[in-house]
Coordinates of C-alpha atoms and ligand atoms in Angstrom, one line a residue:
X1321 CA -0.7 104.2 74.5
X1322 CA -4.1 103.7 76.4
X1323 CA -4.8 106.6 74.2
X1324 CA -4.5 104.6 71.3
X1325 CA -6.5 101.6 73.0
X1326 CA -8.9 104.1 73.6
X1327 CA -8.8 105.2 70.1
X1328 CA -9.2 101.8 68.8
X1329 CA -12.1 100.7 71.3
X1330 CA -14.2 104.4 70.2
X1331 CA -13.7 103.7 66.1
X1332 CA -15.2 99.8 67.0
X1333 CA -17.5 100.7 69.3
X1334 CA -20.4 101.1 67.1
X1335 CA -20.2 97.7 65.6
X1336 CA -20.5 96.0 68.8
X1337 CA -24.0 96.2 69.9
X1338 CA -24.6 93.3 67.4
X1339 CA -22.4 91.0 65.5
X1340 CA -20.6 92.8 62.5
X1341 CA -22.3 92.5 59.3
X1342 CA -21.8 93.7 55.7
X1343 CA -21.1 96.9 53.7
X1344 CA -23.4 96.2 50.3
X1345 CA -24.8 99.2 48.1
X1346 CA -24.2 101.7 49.9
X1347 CA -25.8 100.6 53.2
X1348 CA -24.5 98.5 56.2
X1349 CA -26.2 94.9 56.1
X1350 CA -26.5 93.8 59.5
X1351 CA -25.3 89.9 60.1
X1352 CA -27.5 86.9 59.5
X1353 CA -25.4 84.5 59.0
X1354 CA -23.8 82.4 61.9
X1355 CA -21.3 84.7 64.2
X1356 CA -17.7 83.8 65.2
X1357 CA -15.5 85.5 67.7
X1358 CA -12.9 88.2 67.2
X1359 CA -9.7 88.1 69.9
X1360 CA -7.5 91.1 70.7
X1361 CA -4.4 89.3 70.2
X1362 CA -2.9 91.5 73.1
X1363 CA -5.0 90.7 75.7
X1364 CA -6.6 87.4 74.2
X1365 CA -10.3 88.8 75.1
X1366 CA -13.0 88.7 73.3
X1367 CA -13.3 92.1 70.9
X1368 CA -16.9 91.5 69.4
X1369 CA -18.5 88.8 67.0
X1370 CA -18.6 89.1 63.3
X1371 CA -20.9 87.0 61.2
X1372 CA -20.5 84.3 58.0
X1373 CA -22.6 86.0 55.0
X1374 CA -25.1 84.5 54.1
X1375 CA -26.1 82.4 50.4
X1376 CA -28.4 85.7 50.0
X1377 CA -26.4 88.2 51.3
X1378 CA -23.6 87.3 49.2
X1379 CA -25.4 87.3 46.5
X1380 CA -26.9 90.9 46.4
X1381 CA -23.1 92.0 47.0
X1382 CA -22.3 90.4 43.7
X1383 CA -25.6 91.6 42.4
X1384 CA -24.8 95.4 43.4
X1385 CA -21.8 95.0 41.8
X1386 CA -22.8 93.8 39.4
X1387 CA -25.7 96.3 38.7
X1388 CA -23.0 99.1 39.5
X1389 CA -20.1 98.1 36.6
X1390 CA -21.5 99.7 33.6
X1391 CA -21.6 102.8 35.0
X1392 CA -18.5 102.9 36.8
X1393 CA -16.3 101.4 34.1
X1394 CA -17.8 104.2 32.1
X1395 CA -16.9 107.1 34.2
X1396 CA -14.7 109.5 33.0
X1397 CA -11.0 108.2 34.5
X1398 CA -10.9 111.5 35.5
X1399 CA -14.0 111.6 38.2
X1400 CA -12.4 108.3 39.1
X1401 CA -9.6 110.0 39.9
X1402 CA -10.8 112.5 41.8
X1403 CA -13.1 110.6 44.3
X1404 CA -10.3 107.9 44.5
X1405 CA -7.4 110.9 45.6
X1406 CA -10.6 112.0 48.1
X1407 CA -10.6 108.3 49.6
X1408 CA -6.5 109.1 50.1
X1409 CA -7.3 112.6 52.2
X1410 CA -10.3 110.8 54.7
X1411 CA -7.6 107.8 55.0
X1412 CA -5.4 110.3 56.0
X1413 CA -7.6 112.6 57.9
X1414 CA -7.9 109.0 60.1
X1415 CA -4.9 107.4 60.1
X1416 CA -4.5 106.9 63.4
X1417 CA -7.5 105.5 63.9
X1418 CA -7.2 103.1 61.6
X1419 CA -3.8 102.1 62.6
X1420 CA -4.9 101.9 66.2
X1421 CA -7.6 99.5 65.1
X1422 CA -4.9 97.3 63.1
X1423 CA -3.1 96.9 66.6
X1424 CA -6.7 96.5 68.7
X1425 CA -7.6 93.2 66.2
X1426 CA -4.3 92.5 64.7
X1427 CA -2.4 92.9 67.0
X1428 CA 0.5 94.7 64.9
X1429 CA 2.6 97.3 67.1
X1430 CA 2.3 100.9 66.9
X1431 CA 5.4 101.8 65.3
X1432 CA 4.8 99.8 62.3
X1433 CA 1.4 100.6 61.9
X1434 CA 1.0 104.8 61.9
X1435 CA 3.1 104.2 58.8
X1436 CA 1.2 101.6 56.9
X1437 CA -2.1 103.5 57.8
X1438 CA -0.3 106.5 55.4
X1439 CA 1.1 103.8 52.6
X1440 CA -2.8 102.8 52.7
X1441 CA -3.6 105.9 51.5
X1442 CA -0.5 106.2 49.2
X1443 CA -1.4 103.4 47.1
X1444 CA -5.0 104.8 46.5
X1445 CA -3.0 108.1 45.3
X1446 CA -0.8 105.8 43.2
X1447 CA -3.6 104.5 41.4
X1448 CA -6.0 107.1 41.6
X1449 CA -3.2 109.3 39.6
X1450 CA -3.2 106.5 37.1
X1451 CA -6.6 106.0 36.4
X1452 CA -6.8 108.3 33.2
X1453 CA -3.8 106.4 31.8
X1454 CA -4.9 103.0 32.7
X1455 CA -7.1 102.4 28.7
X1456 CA -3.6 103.4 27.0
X1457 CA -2.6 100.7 25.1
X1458 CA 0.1 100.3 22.0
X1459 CA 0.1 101.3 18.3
X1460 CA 2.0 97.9 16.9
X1461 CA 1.3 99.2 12.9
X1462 CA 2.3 96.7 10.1
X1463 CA 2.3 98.2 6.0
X1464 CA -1.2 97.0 5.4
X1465 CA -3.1 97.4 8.9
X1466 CA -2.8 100.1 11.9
X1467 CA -3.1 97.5 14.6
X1468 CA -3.8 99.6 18.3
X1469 CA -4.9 98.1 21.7
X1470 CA -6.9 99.7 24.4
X1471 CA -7.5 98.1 27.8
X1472 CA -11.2 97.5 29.3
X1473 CA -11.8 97.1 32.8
X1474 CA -12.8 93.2 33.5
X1475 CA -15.8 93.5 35.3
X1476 CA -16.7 93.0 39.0
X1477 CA -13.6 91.0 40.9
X1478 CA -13.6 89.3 44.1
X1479 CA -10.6 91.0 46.5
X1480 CA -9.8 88.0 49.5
X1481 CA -7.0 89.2 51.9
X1482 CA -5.3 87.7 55.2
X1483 CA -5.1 89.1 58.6
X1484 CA -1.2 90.0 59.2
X1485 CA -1.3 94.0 58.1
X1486 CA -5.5 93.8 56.9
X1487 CA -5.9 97.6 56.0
X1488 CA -2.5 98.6 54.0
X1489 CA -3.1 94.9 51.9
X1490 CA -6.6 95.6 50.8
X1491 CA -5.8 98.9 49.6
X1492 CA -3.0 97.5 47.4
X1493 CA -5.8 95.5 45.8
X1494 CA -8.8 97.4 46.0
X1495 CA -7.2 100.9 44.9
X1496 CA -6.4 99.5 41.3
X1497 CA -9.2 97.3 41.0
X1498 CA -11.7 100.8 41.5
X1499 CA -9.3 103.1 39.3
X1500 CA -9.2 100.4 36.4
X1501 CA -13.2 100.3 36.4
X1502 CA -14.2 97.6 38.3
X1503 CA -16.3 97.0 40.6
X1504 CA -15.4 94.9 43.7
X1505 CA -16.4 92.8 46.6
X1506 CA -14.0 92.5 49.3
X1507 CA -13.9 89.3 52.1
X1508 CA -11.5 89.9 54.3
X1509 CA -9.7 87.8 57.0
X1510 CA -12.3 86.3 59.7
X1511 CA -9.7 87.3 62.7
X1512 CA -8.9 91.1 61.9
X1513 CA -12.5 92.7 59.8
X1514 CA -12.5 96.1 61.5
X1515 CA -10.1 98.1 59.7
X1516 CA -12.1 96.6 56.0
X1517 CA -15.3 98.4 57.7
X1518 CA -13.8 101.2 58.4
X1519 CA -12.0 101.5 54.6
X1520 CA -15.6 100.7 52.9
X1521 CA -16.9 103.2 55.0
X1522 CA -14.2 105.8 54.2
X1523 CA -15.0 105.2 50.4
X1524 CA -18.1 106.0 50.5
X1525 CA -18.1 108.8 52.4
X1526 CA -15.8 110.1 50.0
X1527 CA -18.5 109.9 47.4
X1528 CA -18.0 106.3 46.1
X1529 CA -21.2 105.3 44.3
X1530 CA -23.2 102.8 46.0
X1531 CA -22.5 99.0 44.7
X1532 CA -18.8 99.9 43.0
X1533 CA -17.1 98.3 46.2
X1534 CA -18.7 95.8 48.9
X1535 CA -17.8 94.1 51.7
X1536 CA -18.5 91.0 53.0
X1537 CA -17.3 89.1 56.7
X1538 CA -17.3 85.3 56.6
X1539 CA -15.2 82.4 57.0
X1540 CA -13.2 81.7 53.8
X1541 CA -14.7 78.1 53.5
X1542 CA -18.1 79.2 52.9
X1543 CA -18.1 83.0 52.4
X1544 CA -15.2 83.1 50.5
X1545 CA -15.3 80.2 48.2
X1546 CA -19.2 80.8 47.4
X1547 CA -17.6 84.7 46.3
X1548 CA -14.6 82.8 44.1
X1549 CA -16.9 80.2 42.6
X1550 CA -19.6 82.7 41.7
X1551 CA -20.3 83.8 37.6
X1552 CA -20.9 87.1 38.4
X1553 CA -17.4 87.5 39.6
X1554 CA -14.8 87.5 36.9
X1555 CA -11.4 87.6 38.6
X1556 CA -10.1 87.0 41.9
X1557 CA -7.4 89.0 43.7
X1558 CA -6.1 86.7 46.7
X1559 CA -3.3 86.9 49.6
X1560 CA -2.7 84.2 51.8
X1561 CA -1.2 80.6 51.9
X1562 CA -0.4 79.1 49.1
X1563 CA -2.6 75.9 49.9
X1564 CA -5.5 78.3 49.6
X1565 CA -4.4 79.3 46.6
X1566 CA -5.3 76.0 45.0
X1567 CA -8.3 75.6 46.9
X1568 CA -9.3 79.1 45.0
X1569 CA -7.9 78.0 41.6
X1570 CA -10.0 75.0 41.9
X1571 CA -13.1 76.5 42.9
X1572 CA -13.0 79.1 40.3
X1573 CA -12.3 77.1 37.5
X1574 CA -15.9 76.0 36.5
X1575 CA -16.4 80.1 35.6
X1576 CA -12.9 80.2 34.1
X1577 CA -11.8 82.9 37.0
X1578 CA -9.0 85.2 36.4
X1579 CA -6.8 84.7 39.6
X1580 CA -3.8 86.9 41.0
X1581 CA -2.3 85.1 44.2
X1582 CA 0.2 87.0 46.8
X1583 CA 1.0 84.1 48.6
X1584 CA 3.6 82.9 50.8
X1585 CA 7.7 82.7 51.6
X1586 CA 10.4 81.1 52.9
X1587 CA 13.1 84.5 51.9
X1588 CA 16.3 84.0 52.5
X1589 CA 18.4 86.7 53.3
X1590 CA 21.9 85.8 51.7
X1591 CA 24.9 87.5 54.1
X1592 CA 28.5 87.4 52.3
X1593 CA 31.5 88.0 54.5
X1594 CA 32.6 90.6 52.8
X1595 CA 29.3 92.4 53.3
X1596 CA 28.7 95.6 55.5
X1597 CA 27.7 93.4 58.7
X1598 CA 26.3 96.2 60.6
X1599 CA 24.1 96.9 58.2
X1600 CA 23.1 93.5 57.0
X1601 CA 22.4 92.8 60.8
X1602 CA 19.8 95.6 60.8
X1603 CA 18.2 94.6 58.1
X1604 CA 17.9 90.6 58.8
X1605 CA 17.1 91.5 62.2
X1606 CA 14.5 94.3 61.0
X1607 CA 13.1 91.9 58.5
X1608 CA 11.5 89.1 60.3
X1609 CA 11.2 90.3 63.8
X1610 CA 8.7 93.3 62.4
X1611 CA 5.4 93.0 62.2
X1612 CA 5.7 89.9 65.0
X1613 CA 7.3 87.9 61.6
X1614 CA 3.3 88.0 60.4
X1615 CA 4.7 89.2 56.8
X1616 CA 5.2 87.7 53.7
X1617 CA 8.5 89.3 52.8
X1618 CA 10.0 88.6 55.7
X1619 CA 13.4 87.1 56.1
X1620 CA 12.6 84.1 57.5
X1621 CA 16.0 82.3 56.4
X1622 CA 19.4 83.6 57.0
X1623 CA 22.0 81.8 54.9
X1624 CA 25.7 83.3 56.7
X1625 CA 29.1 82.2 55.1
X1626 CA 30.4 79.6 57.1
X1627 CA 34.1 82.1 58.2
X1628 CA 31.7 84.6 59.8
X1629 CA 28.4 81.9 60.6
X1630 CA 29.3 81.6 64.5
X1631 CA 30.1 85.2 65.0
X1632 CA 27.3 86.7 63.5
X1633 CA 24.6 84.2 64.6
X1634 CA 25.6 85.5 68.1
X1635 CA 25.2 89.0 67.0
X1636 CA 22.0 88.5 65.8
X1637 CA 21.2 86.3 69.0
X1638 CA 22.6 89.5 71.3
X1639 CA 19.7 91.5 69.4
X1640 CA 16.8 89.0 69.7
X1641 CA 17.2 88.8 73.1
X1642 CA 16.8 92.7 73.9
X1643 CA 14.0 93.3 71.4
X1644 CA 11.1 95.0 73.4
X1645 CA 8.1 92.0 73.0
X1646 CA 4.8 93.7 74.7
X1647 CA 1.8 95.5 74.2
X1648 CA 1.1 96.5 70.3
X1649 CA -0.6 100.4 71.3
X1650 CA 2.9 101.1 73.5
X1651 CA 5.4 103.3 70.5
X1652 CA 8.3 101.6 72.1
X1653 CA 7.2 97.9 71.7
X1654 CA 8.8 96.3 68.8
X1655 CA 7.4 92.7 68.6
X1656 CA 3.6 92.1 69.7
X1657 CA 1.7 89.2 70.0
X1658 CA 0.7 86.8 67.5
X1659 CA -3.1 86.5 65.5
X1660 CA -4.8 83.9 67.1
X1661 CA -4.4 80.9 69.5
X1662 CA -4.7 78.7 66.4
X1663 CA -1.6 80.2 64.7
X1664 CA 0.4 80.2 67.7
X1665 CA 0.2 76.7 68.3
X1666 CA 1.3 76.5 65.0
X1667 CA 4.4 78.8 65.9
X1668 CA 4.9 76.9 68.7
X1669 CA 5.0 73.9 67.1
X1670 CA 7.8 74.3 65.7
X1671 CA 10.3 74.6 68.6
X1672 CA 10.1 70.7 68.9
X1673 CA 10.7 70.5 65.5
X1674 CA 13.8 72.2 65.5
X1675 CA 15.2 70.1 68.4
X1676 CA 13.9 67.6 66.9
X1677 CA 15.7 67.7 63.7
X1678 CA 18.9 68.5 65.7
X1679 CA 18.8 72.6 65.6
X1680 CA 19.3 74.7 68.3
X1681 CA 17.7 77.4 70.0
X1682 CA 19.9 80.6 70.2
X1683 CA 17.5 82.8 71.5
X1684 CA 13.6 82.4 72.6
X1685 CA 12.2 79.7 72.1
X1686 CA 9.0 79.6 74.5
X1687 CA 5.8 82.0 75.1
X1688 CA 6.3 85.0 77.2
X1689 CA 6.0 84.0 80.9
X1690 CA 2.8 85.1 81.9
X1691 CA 1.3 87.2 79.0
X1692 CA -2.5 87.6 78.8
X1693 CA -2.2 87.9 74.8
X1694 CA -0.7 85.1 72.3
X1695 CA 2.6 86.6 73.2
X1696 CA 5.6 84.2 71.9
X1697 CA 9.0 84.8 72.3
X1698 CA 11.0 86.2 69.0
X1699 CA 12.8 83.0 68.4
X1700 CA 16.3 82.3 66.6
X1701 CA 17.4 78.8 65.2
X1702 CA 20.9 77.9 64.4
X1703 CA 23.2 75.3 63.4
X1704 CA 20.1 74.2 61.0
X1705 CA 20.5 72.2 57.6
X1706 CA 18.8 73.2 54.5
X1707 CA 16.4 70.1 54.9
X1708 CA 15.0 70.5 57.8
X1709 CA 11.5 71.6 58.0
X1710 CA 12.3 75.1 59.9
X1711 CA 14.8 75.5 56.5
X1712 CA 11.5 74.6 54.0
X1713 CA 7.8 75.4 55.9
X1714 CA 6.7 79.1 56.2
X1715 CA 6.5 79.5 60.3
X1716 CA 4.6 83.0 60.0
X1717 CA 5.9 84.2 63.3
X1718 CA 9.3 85.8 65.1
X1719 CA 11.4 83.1 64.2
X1720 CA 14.5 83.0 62.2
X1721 CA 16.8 80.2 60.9
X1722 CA 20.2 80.6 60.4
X1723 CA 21.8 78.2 58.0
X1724 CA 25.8 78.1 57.1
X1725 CA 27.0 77.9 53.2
X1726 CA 30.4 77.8 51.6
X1727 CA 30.6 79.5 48.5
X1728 CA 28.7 81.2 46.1
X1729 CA 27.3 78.5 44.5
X1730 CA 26.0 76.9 47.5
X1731 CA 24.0 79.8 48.9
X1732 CA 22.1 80.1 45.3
X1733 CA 21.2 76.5 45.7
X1734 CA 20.2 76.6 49.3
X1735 CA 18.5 79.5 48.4
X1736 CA 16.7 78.3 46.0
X1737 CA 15.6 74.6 47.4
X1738 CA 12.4 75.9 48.5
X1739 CA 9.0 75.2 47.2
X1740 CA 8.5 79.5 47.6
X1741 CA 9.9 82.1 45.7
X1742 CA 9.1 85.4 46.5
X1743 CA 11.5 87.1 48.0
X1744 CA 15.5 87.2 48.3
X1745 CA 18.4 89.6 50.2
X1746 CA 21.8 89.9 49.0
X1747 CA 24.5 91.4 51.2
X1748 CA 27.9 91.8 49.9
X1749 CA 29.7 94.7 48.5
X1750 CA 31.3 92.7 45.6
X1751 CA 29.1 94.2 43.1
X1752 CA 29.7 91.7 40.1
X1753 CA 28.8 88.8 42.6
X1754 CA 25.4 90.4 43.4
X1755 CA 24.9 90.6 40.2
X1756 CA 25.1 86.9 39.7
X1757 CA 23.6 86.1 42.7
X1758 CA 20.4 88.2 41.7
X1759 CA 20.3 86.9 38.3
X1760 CA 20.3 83.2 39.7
X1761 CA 17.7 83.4 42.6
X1762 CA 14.3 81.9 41.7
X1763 CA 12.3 84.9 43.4
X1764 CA 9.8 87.5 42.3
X1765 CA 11.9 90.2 43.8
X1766 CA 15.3 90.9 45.1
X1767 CA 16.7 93.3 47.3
X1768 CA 20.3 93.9 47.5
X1769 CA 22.2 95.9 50.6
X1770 CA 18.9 96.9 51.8
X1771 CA 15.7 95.3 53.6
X1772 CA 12.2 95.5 51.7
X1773 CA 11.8 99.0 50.3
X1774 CA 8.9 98.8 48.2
X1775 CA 8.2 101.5 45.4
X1776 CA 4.8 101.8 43.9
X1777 CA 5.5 101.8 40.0
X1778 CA 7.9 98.1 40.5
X1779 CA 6.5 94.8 40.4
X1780 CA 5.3 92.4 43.3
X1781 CA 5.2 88.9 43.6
X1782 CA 6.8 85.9 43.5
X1783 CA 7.2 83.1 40.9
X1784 CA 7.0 78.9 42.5
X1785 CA 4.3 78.4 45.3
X1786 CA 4.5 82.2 46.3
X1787 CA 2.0 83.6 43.9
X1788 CA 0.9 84.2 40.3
X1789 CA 1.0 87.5 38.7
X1790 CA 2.4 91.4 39.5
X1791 CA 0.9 94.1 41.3
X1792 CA 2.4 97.0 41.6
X1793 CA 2.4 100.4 38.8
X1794 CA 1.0 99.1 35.7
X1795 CA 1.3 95.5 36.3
X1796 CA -2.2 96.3 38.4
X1797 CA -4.0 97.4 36.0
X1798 CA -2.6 94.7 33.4
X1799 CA -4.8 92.4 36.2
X1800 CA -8.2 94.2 36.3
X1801 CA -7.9 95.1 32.5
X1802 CA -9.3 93.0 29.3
X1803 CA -6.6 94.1 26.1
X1804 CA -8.2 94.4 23.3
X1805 CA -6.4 94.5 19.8
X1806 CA -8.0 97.2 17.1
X1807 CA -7.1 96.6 13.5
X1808 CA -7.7 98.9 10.7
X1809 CA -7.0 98.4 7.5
X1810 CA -4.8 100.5 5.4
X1811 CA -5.9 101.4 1.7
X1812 CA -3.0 99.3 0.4
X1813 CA -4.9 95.9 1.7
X1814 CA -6.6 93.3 -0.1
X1815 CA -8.4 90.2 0.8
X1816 CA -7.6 87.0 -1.3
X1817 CA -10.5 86.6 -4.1
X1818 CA -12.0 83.4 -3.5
X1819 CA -15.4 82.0 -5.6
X1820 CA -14.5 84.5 -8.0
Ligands
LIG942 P1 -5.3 82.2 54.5 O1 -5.0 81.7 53.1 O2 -5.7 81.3 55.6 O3 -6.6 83.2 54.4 C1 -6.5 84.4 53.6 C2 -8.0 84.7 53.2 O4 -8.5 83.7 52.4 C3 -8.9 84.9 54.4 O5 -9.8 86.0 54.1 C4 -9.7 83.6 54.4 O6 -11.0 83.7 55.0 C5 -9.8 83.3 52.9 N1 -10.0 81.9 52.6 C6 -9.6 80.8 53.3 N2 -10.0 79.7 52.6 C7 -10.7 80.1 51.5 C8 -11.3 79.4 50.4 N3 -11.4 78.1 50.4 N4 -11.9 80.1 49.4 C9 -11.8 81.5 49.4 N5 -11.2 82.2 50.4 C10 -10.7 81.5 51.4 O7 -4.1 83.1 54.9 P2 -3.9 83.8 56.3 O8 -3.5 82.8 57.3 O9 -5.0 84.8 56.5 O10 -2.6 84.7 55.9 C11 -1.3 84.3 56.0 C12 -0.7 83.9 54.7 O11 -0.8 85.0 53.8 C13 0.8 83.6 54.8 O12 1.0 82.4 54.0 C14 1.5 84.8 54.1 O13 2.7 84.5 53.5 C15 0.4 85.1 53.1 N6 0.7 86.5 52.6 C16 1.2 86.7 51.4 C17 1.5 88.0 50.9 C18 2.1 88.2 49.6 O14 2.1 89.4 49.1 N7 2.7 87.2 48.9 C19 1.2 89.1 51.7 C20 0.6 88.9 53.0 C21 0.4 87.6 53.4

């Protein structure tokens, strides 16, 4: 574990003898722009500075990729492959460094991060193996024309992401941005920009040509909105809150930007009483108290039939209370501390609002007594209504509220009175009624006797205030494509005659 620190500290050390700057065309740009802090969330220290691009900077990392588009939407799918598959082996090759880095400046836990450092490099696999296929289109034929489509890339795009797992997120952007043909520039979160140097670094020492993907540090009201307002840029693919989300839809609309949002949730995880409670307890448990409940899947809601509500709130209180809250580099540690300061006054926060809306407190409910880092205690609320504000805002932290429903019927509507819809859980071993249940929740994605599994080739994302758009398999490259129809006509056509 102090291995791992030390790990982390060695793969940052480098950036630290000035403020972090930029990664454009091939060459570090150092910072010239004004510099903000970074916090270890574990210790709440001080890490290193990283600066705001600046006007000019930002604009020769559109420029370079800009300049490099033509020729890397033009490379053979195959080359693209192959350097994209090489990006996978160094990802590998420094997995744990990378993950050590996610809990130095992100302060996610160990456990959780060894594996998303791999899925990082899975997803530039994914797409890398799916680059040669990505132009395919469809022969649609009619009697008089052969009517085919191809797929183009779009041109350079603008990849924004948030701070909760930084280095596994970007590559589920950037991976099928580069294998479609575009060229990218990549902002990511002002709190956690380590692990993004280290990835554009990876890149191009895997033999990524200089300008095809750049990164830029800044804060998202100047850095980013200059990027998602520029021409040069034609699409943005964004992850965060959903209020951002405007704020990007509205600043690219002059230049008629493409846009992709990941955004956020308020999941309910649906527990009938006829379910396998063991194994729905795992999995609510699992699915918000991981990653320190800094994840947009997570299960931030748990509707319980009202017969089995009391019992299994206190089961799920019993685990709370022994879940192993400490320092993110220790394997054993299964909830660490939260971002920033910022956000965990926001987390906190909310305590008074549960009491004051009449919930109560089953389990946490404070900080950590006498933590260094932004420790806060995994939190459960019960006895809640669905119109209470813990029921409808997303908290973004170790906190869970459990609310009781009747029937059927009323956990689909409870479910769905939210303003989010990405996510939903079904437990019940009545296979008919998840059938139903599935078919009637207003979310991008539904899992049913399991927690979030994901698989590359299905679709992500969630439909209301949780996003527009898919990722995932083809759905990617759907994003970072142009279709283009192709007619030709047949021998048996002829155009109407007219001034004859
Ligand atoms: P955020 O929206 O505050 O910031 C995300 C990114 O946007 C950062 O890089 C930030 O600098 C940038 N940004 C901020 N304002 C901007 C602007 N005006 N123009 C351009 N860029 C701007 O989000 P966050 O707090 O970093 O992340 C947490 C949120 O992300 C949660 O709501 C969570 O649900 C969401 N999230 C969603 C998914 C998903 O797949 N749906 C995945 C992970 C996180």
């Amino acid at each position: 574990m102090a291995g791992n620190r030390a790990l982390a500290l060695g793969a940052i050390e480098k950036y630290k003898n000035a403020p972090l700057g930029h990664f454009v065309n091939g060459a570090s740009l150092p910072g010239e722009g004004a510099a903000f802090d970074v916090l270890e969330p574990g210790t709440g220290e001080v890490l290193g500075q990283a600066c705001d691009a600046s006007e000019a900077q930002l604009e020769a990392a559109v420029a370079a990729a800009r300049t490099a588009f033509p020729q890397w939407s033009a490379t053979p799918p195959e080359e693209r492959r192959k350097v994209l598959n090489k990006v996978a082996d160094l990802i590998v090759a420094r997995a744990d460094e990378i993950a050590a880095v996610e809990c130095l400046d992100a302060g996610q836990c160990w456990r959780f991060m060894s594996k998303a450092a791999i899925r990082g490099a899975e997803n530039f696999r994914f797409f890398a193996d799916r680059a040669p296929a990505a132009a395919d289109g469809q022969a649609l034929p009619t009697s008089d024309h052969l009517n085919y489509t191809t797929r183009k890339a779009i041109g350079p795009v603008a990849v924004i992401t948030p701070w909760n797992t930084p280095f596994m997120l970007s590559t589920w952007k950037i991976a099928p941005a580069l294998a479609a043909g575009c060229t990218v520039v990549h902002k990511p979160a002002e709190w956690s920009p380590y692990s993004a140097r280290l990835l554009v670094e990876i890149a191009h020492e895997a033999g990524l040509p200089a300008g095809v993907f750049n990164s830029v540090n800044g804060l998202g009201e100047t850095t980013g909105k200059r990027l998602t307002e520029h021409p040069g840029i034609k699409a943005v693919a964004f992850v965060g809150e959903s209020s951002t989300g405007s704020a990007i839809m509205r600043q690219g609309a002059a230049t008629l930007k493409r846009v992709h949002f990941e955004l956020g949730g308020k999941n309910p995880v649906i527990v009938f009483d006829d379910a396998d409670l063991e194994a729905a307890l795992d999995a609510v448990v699992f699915m918000i108290y991981s990653l320190n409940g800094q994840r947009c899947t997570s299960s931030s809601r748990v509707l319980i039939q009202r017969g089995i509500y009391d019992q299994f709130v206190a089961r799920i209180a019993e685990r709370v209370k022994h879940l192993k809250v400490g320092d993110p580099f220790d394997p054993a540690t299964e909830v660490g501390p939260l971002i920033h300061p910022r956000h965990f006054a926001k987390v906190a926060s909310y305590m008074d609002i549960a009491l004051g809306e009449g919930a109560t407190i089953a389990a946490g409910g404070a900080p950590v007594d006498g933590a260094k880092g932004f420790f806060f205690q995994p939190t459960l609320f019960a006895g809640a209504q669905q119109s209470m504000r813990i029921a409808q805002e997303e908290i973004f932290g170790p906190v869970l509220t459990a609310i009781p429903f009747d029937d059927e019927a009323d956990a689909i509507a409870k479910a769905n009175d939210v303003e989010y819809g990405l996510a939903g859980y079904v437990w019940s071993r009545d296979v008919q009624r998840v059938l139903r249940v599935a078919d009637a929740l207003d979310v991008g994605m539904v899992w049913v006797n399991s927690e979030n599994v994901r698989h590359l080739p299905t679709p992500f994302g969630g439909t209301k205030s949780s996003g527009i758009g898919r990722d995932g398999g083809d759905w990617s490259f759907d994003f970072y494509m142009e279709t283009k129809n192709v007619a030709l006509a047949r021998g048996t056509h002829k155009t109407q005659r007219l001034g004859v």
